[in-house]
mmCIF file of C-alpha atoms and ligand atoms in Angstrom:
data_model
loop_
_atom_site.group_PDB
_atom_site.id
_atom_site.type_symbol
_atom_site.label_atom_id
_atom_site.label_comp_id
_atom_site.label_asym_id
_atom_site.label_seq_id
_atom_site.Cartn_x
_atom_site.Cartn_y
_atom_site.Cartn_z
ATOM 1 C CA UNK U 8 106.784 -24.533 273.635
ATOM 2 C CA UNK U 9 104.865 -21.717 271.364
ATOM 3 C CA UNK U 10 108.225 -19.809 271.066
ATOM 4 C CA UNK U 11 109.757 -23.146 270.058
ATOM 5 C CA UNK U 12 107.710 -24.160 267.813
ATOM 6 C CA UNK U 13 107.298 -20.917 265.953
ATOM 7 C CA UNK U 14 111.474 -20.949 265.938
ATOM 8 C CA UNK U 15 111.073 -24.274 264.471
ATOM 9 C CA UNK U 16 108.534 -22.720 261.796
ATOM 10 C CA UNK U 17 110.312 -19.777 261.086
ATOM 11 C CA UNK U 18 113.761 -22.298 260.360
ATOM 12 C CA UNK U 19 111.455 -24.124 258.138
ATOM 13 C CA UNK U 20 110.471 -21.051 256.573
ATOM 14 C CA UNK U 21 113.923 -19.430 256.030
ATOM 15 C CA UNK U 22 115.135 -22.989 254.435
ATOM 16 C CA UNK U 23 111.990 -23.021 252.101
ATOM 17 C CA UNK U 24 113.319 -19.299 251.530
ATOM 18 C CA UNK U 25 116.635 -20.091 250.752
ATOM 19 C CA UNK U 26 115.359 -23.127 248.520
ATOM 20 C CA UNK U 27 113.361 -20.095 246.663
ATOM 21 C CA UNK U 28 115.988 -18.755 245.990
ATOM 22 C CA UNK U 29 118.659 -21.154 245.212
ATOM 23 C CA UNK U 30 115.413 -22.498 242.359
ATOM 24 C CA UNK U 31 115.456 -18.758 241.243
ATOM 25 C CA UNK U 32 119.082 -18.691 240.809
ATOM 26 C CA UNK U 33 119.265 -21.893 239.165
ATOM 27 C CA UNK U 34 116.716 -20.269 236.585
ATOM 28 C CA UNK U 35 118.207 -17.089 236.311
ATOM 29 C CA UNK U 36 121.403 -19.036 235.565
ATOM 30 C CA UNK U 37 120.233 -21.347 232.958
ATOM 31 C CA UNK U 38 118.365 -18.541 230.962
ATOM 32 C CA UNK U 39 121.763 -16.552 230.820
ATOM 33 C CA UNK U 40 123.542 -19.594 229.899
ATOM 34 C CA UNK U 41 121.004 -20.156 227.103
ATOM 35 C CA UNK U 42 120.747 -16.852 225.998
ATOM 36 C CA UNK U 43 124.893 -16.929 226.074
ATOM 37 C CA UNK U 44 124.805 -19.843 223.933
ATOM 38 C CA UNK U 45 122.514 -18.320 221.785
ATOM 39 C CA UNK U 46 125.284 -15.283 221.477
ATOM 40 C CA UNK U 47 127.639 -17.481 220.770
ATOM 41 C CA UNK U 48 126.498 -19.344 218.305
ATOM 42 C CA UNK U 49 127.096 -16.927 215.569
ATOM 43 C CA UNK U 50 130.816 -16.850 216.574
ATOM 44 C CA UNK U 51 131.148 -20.851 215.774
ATOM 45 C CA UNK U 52 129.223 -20.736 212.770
ATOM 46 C CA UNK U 53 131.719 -18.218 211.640
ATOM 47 C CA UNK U 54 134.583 -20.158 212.396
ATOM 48 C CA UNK U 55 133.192 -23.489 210.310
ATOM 49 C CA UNK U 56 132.367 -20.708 207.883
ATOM 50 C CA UNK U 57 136.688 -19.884 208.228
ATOM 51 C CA UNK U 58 137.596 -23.791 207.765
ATOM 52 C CA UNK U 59 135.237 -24.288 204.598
ATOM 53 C CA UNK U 60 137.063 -21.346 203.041
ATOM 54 C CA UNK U 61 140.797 -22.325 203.859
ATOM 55 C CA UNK U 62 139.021 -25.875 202.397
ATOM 56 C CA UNK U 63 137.698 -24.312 199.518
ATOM 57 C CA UNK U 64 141.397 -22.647 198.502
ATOM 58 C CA UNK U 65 142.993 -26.228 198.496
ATOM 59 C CA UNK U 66 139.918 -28.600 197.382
ATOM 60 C CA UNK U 67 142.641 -31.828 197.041
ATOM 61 C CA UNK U 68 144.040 -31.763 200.223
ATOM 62 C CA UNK U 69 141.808 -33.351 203.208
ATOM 63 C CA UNK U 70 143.582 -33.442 206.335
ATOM 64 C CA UNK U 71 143.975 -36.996 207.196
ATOM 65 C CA UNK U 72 143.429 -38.158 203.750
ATOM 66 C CA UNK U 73 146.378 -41.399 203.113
ATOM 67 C CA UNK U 74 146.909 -41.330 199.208
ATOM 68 C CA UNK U 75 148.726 -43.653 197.178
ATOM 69 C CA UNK U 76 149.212 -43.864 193.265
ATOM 70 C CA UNK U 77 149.350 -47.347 191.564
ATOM 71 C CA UNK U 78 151.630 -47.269 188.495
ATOM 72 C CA UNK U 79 151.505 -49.758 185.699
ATOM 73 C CA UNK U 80 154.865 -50.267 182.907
ATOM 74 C CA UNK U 81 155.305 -52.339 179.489
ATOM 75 C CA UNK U 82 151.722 -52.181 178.554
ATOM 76 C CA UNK U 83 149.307 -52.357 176.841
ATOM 77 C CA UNK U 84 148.733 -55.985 176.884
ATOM 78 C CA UNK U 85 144.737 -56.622 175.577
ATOM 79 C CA UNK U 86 144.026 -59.844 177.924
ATOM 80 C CA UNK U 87 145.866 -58.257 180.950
ATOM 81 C CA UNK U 88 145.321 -54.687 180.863
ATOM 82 C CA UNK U 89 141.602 -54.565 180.098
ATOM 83 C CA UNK U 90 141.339 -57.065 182.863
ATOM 84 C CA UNK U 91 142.907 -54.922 185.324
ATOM 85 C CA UNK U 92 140.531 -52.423 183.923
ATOM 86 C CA UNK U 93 137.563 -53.560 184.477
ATOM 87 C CA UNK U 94 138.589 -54.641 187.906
ATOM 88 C CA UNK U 95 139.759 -50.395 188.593
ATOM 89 C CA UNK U 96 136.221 -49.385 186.740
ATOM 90 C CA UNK U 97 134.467 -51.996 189.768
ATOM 91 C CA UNK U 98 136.383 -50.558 192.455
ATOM 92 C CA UNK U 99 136.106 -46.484 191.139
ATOM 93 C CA UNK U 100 140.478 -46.507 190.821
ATOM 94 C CA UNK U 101 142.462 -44.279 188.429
ATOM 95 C CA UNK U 102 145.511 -45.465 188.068
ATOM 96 C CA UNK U 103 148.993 -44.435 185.805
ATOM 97 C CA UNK U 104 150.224 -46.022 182.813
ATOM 98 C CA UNK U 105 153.568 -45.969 181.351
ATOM 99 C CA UNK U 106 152.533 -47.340 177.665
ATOM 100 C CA UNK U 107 155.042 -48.983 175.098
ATOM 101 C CA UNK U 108 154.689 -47.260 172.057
ATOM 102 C CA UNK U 109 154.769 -50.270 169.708
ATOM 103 C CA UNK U 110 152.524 -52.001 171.863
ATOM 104 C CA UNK U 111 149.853 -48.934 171.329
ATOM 105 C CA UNK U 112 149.285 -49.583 167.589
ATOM 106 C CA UNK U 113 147.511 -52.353 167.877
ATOM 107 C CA UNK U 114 145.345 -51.582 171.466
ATOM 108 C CA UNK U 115 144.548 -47.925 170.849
ATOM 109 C CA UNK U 116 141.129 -48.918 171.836
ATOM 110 C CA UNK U 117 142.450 -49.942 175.275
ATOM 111 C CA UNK U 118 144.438 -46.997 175.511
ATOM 112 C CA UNK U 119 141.293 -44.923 174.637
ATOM 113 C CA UNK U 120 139.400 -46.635 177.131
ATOM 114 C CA UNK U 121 142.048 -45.678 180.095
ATOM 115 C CA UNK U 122 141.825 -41.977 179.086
ATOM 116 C CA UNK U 123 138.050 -41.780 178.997
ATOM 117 C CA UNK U 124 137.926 -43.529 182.462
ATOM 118 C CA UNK U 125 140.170 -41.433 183.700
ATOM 119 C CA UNK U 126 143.508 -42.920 184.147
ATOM 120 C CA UNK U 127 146.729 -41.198 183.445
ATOM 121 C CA UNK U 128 149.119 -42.562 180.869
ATOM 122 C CA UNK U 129 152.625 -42.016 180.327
ATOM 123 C CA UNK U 130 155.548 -42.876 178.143
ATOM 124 C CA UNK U 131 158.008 -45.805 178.581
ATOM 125 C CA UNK U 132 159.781 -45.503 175.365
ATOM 126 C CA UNK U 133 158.687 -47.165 171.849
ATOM 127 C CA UNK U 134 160.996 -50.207 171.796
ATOM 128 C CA UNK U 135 161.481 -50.538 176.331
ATOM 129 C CA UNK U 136 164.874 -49.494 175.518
ATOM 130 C CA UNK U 137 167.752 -48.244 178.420
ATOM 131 C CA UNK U 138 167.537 -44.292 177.377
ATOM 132 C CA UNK U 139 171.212 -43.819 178.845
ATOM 133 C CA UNK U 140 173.770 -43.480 176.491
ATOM 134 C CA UNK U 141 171.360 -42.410 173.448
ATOM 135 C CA UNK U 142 172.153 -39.721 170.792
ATOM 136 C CA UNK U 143 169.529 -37.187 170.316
ATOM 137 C CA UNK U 144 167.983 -38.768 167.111
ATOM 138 C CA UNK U 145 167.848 -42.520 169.140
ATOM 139 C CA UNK U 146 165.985 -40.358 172.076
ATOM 140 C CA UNK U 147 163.688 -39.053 169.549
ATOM 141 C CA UNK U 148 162.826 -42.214 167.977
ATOM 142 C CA UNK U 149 161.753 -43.765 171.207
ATOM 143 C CA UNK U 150 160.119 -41.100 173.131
ATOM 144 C CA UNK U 151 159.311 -38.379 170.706
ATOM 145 C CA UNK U 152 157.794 -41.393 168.425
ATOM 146 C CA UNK U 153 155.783 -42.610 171.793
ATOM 147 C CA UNK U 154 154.943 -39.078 172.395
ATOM 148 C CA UNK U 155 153.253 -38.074 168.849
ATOM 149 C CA UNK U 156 151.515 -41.574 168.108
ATOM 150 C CA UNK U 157 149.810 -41.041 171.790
ATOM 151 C CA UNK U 158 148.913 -37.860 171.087
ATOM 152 C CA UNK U 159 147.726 -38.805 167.843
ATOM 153 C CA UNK U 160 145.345 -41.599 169.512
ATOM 154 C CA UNK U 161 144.527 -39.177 172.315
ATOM 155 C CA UNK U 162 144.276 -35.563 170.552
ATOM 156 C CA UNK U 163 146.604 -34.685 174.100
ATOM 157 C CA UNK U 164 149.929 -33.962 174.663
ATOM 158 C CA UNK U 165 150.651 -34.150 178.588
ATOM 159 C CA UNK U 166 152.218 -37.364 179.288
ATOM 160 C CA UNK U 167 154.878 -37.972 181.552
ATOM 161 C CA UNK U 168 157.923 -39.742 181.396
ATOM 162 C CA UNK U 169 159.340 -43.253 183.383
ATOM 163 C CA UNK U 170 162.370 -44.506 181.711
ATOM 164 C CA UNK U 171 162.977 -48.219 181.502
ATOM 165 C CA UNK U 172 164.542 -49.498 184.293
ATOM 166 C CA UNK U 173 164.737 -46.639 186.191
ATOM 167 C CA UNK U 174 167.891 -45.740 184.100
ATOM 168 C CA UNK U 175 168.447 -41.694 182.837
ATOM 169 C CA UNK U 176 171.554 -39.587 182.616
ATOM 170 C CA UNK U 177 171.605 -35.756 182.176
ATOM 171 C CA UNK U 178 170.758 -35.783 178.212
ATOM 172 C CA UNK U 179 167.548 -37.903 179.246
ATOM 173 C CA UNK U 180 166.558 -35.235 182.040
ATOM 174 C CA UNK U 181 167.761 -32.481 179.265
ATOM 175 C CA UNK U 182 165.431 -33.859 176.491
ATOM 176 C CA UNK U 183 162.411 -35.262 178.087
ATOM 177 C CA UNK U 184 159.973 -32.623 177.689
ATOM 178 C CA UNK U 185 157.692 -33.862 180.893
ATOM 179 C CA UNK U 186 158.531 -34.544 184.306
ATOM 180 C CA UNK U 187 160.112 -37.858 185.213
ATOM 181 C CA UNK U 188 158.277 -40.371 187.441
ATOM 182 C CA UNK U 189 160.083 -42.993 189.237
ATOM 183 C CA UNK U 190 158.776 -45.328 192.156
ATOM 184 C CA UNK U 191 159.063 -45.702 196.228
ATOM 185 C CA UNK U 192 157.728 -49.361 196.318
ATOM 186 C CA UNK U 193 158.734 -52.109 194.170
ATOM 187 C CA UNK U 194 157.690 -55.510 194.550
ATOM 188 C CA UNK U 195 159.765 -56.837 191.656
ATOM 189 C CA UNK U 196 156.530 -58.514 189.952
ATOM 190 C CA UNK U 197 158.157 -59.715 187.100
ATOM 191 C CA UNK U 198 160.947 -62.039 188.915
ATOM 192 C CA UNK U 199 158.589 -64.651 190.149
ATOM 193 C CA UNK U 200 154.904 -63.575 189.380
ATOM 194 C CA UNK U 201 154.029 -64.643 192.841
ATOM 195 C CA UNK U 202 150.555 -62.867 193.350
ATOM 196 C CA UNK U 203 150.805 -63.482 197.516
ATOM 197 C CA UNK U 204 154.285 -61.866 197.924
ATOM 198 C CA UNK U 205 153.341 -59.534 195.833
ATOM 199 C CA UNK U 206 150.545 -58.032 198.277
ATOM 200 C CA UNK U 207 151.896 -58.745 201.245
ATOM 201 C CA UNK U 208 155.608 -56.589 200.099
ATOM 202 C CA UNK U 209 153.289 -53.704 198.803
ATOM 203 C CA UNK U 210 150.415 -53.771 201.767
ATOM 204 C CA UNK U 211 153.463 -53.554 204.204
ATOM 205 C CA UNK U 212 155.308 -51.212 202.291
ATOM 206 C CA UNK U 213 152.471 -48.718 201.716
ATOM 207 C CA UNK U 214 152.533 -45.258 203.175
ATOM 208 C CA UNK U 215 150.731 -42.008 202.690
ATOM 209 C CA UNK U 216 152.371 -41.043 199.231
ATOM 210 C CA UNK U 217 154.142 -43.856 197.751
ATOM 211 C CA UNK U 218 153.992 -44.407 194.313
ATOM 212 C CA UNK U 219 153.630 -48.252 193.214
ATOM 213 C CA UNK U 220 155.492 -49.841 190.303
ATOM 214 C CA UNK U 221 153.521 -53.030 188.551
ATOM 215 C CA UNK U 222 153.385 -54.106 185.642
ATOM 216 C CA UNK U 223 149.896 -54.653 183.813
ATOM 217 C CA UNK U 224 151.584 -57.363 181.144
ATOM 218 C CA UNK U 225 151.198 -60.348 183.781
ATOM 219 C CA UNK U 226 147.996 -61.943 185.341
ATOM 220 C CA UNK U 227 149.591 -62.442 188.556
ATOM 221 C CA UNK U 228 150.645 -58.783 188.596
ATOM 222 C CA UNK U 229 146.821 -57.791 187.748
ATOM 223 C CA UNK U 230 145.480 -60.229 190.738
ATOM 224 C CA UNK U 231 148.063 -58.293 193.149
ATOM 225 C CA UNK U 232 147.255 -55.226 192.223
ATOM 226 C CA UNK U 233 142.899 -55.573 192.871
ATOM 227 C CA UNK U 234 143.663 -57.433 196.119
ATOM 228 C CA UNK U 235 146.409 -54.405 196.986
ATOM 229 C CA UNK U 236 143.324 -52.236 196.517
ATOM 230 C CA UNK U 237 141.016 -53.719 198.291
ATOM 231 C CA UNK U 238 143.097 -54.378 201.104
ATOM 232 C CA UNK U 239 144.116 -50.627 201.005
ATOM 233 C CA UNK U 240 141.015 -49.435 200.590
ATOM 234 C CA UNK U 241 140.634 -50.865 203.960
ATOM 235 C CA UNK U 242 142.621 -49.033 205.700
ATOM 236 C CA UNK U 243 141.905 -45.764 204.361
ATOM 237 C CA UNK U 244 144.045 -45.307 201.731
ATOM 238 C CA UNK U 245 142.481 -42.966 198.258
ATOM 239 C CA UNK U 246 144.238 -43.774 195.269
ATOM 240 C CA UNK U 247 144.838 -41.746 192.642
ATOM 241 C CA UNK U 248 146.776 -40.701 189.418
ATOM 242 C CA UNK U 249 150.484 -39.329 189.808
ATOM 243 C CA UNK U 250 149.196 -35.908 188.567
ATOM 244 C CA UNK U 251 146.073 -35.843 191.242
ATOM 245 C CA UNK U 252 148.780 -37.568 194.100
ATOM 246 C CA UNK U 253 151.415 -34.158 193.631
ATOM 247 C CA UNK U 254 148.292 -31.552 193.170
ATOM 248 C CA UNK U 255 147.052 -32.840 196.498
ATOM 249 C CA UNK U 256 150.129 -31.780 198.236
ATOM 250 C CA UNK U 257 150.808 -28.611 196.559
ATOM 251 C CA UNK U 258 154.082 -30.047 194.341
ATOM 252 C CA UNK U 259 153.915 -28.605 190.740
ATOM 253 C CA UNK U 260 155.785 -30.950 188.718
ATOM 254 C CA UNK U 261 158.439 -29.424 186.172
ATOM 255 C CA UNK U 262 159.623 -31.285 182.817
ATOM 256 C CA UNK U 263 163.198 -32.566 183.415
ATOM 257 C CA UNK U 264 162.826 -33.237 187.096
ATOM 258 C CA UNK U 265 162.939 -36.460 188.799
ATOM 259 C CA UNK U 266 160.120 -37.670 191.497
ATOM 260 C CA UNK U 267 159.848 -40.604 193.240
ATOM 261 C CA UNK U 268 156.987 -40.256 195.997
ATOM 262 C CA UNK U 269 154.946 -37.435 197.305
ATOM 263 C CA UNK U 270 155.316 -38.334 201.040
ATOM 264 C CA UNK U 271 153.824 -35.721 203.486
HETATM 265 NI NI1 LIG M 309 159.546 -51.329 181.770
#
């Protein structure tokens, strides 16, 4: 019985032993793990250190980021346009617009007030005339005209071009001066003014890139365009001027070329 029992106490023993030592192990192993991490942690902070950099070299592109540019033609129109400012200024939107000359004369305070708030403006000729077909002087008198009285408002000189109607030949690419901006989404706002179709074609329509044509001259347009924010805004999208939309994906825009999104 003695012999037994003492076996029995010594197999007690040896498993409180072994439990000694499996504790001690465990220890042993969680200091080294912490003391690994610790090591290690210099490594990771490195790499974040590596991403901020490559961040730092391109500040405009954010992986992930969805943007989209809202374009306005055949303003300025007072009651309209400063409406669909105020309604950008609420929501913190730049937007582009492709001004009529003679309709700048008489709203150079609105066209002021897009410039010092940041929006981009463009030309659309002085008279919204087709550009095709044109002799050099005719050219001249609608876009160099829009192009000095702007620049005479604005003390700049770096506005792009959108031809009426999406219409240009060789001479207009030849004579521009500026890059030339078309459109990827149209929702045709001026053939029924329909604020609701209007939305629903551009919401469904949108993608990472796109470039929006409205037209800031019609209140129905102006509704469409907030709600098309807002609804964007959503889902993620950043929008921004056609000069901030290229710069974020690395496209330098050259006078006499044609662009009509900046998808991915
Ligand atoms: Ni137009």
């Amino acid at each position: 019985m003695d012999l037994e029992r003492r076996r029995a106490d010594m197999n007690k023993f040896g498993r409180q032993q072994k439990g000694y030592v499996l504790a001690l192990a465990l220890l042993l192993l969680s200091v080294l793990t912490a003391a690994g991490l610790r090591t290690g942690h210099p490594a990771a902070v490195e790499a974040d250190a590596g991403l901020a950099g490559d961040t730092e070299e391109s500040p405009s592109v954010q992986t992930g980021q969805k943007l989209i540019a809202l374009t306005f033609d055949d303003g300025p129109r007072r009651s309209t346009t400063t409406r669909l400012l105020d309604g950008l200024a609420e929501r913190g939107v730049n937007a582009t617009f492709f001004l009529i000359g003679a309709q700048v004369e008489e709203n150079q305070d609105v066209v002021r007030r897009m410039d010092e708030e940041g929006h981009q403006i463009g030309l659309h000729t002085y008279d919204h005339v087709r550009l095709t077909d044109l002799n050099r002087t005719d050219f001249n008198a609608q876009v160099e005209k829009s192009r000095a009285l702007l620049k005479q408002v604005l003390g700049h000189n770096d506005f792009l071009l959108r031809p009426p109607y999406g219409m240009l030949d060789e001479s207009v690419k030849a004579w521009a001066g500026c890059p030339i901006i078309l459109w990827s989404i149209d929702p045709e706002d001026w053939k029924d003014m329909n604020t609701e179709r209007e939305v629903k074609l551009i919401v469904s329509e949108a993608q990472d890139g796109a470039i929006i044509l409205m037209h800031d001259i019609f209140p129905e347009s102006v509704d469409a365009a907030l709600q098309v924010v807002d609804q964007l805004h959503a889902q993620g999208y950043l929008f921004c001027t056609v000069d901030e939309l290229f710069a974020a994906r690395g496209i330098a825009l050259e006078s006499g070329e044609m662009y009509w999104n900046a998808y991915p």
